[in-house]
PDB file of C-alpha atoms in Angstrom:
ATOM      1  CA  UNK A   1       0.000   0.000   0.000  1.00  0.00           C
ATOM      2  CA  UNK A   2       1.804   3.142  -1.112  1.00  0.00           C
ATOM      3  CA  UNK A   3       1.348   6.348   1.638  1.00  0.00           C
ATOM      4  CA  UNK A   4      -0.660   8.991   1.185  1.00  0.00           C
ATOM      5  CA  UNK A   5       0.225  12.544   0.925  1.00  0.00           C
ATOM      6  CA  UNK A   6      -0.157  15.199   3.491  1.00  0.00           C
ATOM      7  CA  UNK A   7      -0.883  19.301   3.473  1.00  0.00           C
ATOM      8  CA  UNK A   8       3.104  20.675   3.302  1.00  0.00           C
ATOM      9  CA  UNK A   9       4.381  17.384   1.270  1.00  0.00           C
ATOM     10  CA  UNK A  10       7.027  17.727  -1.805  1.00  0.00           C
ATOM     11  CA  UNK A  11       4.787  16.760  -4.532  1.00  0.00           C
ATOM     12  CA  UNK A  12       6.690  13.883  -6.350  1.00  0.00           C
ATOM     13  CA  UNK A  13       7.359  15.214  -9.544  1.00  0.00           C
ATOM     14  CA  UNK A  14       6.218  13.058 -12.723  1.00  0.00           C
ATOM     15  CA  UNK A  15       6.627  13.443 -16.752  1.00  0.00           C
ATOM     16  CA  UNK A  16       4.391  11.416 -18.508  1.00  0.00           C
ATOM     17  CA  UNK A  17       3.212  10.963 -21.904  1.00  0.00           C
ATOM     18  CA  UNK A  18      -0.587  12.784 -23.084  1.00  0.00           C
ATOM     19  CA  UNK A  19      -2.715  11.353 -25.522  1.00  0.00           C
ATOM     20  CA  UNK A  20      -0.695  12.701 -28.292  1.00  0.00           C
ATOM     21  CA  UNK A  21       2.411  11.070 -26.865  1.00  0.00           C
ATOM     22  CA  UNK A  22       3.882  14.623 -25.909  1.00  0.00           C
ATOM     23  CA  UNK A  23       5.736  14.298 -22.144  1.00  0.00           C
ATOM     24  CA  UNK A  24       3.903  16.261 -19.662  1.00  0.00           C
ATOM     25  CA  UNK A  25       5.528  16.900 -16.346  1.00  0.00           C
ATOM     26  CA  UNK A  26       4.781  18.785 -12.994  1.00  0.00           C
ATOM     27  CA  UNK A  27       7.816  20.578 -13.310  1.00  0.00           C
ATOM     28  CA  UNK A  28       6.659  22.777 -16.251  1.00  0.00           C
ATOM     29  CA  UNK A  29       3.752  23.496 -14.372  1.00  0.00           C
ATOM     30  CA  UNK A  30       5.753  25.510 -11.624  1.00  0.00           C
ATOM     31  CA  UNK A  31       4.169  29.115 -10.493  1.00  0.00           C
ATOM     32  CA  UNK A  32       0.944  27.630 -10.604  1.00  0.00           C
ATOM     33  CA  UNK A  33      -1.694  25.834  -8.804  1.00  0.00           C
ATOM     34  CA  UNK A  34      -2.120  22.205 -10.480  1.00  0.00           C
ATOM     35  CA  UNK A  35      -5.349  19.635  -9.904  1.00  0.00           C
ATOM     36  CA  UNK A  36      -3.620  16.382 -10.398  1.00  0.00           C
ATOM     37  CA  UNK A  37      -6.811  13.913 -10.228  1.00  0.00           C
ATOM     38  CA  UNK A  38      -5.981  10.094 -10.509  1.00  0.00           C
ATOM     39  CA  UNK A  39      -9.015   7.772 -12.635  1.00  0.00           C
ATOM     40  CA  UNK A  40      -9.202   4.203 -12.954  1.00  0.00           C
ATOM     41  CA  UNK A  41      -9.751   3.685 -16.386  1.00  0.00           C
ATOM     42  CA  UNK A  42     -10.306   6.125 -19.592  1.00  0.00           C
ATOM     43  CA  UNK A  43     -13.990   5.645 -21.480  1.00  0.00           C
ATOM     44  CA  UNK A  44     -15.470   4.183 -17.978  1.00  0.00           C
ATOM     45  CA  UNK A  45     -19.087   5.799 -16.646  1.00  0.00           C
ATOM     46  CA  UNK A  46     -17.792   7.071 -13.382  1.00  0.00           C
ATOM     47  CA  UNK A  47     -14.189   8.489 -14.890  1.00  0.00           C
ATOM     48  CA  UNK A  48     -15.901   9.671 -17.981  1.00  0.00           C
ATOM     49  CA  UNK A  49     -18.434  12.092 -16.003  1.00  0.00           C
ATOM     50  CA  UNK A  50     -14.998  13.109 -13.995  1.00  0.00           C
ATOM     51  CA  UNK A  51     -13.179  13.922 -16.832  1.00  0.00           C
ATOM     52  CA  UNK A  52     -16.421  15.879 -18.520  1.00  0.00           C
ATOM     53  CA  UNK A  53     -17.213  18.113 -15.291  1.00  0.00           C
ATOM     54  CA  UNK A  54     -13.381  19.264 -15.225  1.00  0.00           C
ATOM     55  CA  UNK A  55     -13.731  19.938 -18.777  1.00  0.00           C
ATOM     56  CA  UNK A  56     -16.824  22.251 -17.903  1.00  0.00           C
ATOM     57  CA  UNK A  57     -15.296  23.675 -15.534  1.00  0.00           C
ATOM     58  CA  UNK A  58     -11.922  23.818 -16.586  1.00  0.00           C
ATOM     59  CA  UNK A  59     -12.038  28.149 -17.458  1.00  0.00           C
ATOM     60  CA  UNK A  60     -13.090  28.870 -14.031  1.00  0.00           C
ATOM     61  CA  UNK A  61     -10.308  26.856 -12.610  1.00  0.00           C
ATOM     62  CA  UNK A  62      -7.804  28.424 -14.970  1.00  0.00           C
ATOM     63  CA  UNK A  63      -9.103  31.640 -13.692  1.00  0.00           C
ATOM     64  CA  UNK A  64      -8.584  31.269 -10.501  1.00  0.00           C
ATOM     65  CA  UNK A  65      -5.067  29.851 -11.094  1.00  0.00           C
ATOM     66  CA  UNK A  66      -5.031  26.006 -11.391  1.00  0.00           C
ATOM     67  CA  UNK A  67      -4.320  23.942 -14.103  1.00  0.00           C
ATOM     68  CA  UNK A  68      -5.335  19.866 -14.130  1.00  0.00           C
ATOM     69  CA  UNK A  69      -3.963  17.140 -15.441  1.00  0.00           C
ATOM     70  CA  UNK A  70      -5.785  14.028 -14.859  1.00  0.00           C
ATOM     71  CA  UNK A  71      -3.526  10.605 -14.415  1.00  0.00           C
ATOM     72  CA  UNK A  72      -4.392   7.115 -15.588  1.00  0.00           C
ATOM     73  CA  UNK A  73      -2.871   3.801 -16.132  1.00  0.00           C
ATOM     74  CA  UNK A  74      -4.135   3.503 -19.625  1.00  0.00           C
ATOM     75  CA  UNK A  75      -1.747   4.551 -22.946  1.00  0.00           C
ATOM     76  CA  UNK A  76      -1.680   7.364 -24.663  1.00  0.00           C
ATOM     77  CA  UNK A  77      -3.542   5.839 -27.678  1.00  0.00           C
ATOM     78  CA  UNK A  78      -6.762   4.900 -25.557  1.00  0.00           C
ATOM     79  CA  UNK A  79      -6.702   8.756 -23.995  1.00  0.00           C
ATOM     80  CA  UNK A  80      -6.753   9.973 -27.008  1.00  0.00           C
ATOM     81  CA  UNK A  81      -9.967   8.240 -28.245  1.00  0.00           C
ATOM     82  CA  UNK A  82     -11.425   9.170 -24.284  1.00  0.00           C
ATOM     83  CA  UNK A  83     -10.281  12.563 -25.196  1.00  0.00           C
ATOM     84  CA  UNK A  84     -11.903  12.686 -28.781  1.00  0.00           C
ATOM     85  CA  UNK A  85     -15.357  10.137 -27.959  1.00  0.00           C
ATOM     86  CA  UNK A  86     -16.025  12.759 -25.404  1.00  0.00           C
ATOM     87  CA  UNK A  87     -14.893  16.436 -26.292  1.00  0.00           C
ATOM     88  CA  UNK A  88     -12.290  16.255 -22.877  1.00  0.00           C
ATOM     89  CA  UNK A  89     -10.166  20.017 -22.821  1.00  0.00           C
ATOM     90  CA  UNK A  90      -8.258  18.579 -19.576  1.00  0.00           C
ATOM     91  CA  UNK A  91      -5.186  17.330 -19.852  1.00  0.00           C
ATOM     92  CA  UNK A  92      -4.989  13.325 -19.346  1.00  0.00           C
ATOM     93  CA  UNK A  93      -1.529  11.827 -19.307  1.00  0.00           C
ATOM     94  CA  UNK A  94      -0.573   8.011 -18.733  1.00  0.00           C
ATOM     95  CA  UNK A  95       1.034   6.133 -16.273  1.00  0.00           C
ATOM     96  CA  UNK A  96       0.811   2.517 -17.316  1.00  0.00           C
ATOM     97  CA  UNK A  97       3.824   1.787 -15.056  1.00  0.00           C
ATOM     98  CA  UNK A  98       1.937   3.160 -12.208  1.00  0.00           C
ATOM     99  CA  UNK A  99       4.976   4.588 -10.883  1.00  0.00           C
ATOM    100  CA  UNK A 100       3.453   8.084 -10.286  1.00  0.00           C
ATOM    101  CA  UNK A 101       0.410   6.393  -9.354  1.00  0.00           C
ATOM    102  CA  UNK A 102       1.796   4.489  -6.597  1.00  0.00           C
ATOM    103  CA  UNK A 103       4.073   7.737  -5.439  1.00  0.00           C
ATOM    104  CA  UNK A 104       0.920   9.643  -4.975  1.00  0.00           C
ATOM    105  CA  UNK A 105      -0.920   6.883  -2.813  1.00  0.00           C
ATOM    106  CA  UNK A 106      -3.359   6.566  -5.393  1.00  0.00           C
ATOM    107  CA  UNK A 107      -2.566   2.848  -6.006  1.00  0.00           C
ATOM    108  CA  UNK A 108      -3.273   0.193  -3.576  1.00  0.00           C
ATOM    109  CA  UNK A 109      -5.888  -1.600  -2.185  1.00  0.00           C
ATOM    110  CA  UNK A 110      -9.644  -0.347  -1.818  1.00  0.00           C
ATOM    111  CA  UNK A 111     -12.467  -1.998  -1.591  1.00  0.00           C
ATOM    112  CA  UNK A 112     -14.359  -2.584  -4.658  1.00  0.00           C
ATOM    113  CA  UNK A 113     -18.296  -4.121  -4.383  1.00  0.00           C
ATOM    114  CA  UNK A 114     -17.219  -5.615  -0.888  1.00  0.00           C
ATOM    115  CA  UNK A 115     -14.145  -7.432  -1.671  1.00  0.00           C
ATOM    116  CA  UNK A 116     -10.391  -6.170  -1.589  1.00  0.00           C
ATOM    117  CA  UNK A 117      -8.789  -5.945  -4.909  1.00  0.00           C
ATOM    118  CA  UNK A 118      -5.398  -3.715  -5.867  1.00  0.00           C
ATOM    119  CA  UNK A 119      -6.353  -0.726  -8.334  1.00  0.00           C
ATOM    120  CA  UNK A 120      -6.310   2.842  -8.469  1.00  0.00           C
ATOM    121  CA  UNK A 121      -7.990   4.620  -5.539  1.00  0.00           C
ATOM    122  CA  UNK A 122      -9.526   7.405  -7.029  1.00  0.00           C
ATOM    123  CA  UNK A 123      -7.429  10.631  -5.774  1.00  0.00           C
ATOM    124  CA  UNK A 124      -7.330  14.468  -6.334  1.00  0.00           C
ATOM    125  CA  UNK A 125      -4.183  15.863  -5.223  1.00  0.00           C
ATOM    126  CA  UNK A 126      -4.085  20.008  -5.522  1.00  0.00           C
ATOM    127  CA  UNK A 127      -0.572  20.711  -5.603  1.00  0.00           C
ATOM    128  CA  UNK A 128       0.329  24.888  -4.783  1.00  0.00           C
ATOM    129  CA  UNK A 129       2.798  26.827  -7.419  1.00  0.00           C
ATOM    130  CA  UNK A 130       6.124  26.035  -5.565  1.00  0.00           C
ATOM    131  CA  UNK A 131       5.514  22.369  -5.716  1.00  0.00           C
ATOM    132  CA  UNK A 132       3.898  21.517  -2.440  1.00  0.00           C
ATOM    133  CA  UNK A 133       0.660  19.280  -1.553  1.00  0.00           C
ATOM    134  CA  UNK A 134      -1.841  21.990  -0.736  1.00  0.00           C
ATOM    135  CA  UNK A 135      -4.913  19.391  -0.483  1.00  0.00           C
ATOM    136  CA  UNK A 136      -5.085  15.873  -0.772  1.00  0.00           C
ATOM    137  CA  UNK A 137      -8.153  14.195  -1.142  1.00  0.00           C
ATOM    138  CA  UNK A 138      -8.822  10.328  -1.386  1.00  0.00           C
ATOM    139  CA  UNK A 139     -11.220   7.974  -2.643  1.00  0.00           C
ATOM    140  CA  UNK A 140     -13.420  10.626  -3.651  1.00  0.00           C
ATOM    141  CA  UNK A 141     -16.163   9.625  -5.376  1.00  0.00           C
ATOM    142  CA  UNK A 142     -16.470  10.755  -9.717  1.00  0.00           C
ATOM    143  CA  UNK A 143     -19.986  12.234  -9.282  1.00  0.00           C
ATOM    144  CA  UNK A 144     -19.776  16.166  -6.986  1.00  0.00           C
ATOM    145  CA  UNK A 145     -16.131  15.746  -6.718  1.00  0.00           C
ATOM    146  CA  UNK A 146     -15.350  19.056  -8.854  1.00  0.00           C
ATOM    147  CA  UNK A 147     -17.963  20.850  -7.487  1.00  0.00           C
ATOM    148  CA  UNK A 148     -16.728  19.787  -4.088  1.00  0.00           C
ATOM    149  CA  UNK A 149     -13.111  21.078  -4.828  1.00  0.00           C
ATOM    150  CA  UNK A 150     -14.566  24.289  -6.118  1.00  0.00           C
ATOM    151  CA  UNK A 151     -16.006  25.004  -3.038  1.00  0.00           C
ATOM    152  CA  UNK A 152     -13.735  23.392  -0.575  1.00  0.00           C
ATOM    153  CA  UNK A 153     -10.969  25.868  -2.632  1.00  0.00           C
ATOM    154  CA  UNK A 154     -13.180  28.786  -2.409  1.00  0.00           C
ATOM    155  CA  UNK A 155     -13.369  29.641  -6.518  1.00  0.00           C
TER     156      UNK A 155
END
């Protein structure tokens, strides 16, 4: 079971590839606010309606400062259909490794239908613009979540 970050952490830093195979890292993202959200699976019901209401809400987060890259295990081939199938503006990166995964506690096991099984816990990790864990938030559920962020970050 990989640990889970705390408020005042180092963010681990990650570059992975997007669904047009371009390398995406946390690095570049220094000097602002970044939503990292981790999904099980691209083109799933739950993930797909997270992806969609970051997409929708994706100006007034950019607004406000934050950018967000959402992290899955799948390749950059099958985000790039997710992205296309349903109109996503977010970025979506891949971790089929699930190095960065595991360094951000969002891999492990969880409970899924009452038994244990090993898989991505869905995770939103809101990391500030010098690199540290400002929120961390885990096994959040894909329906409310953004609005839930929204609020709980006072945009």
């Amino acid at each position: 079971m990989s640990e889970r970050l705390q408020p005042g952490d180092t963010a681990p830093d990650f570059t992975l590839p997007d669904a047009d195979g371009n390398e995406v890292s946390l690095a570049s993202h220094r000097g602002r606010k970044v939503i990292v959200y981790f999904y099980p699976a691209a083109l799933t019901p739950g993930c797909t309606k997270q992806a969609c209401d970051f997409t929708d809400n994706l100006a007034l987060l950019a607004e406000a400062g934050y950018d967000v890259i959402g992290v899955s295990p799948d390749k950059p081939e099958k985000l790039a259909k997710f992205r296309e199938q349903e109109s996503l503006k977010v970025t979506l990166v891949g971790d089929p490794s699930k190095e960065t995964l595991a360094a951000y506690g969002a891999f492990g096991e969880k409970k899924l239908y009452g038994k244990t099984v090993t898989g991505v816990i869905r995770s939103t990790v809101v990391v500030d613009e010098e690199g540290k864990v400002e929120r961390a938030f885990y096994n959040v559920k894909a329906t409310g979540h953004v609005a839930k962020i929204i609020k709980d970050l006072g945009i």
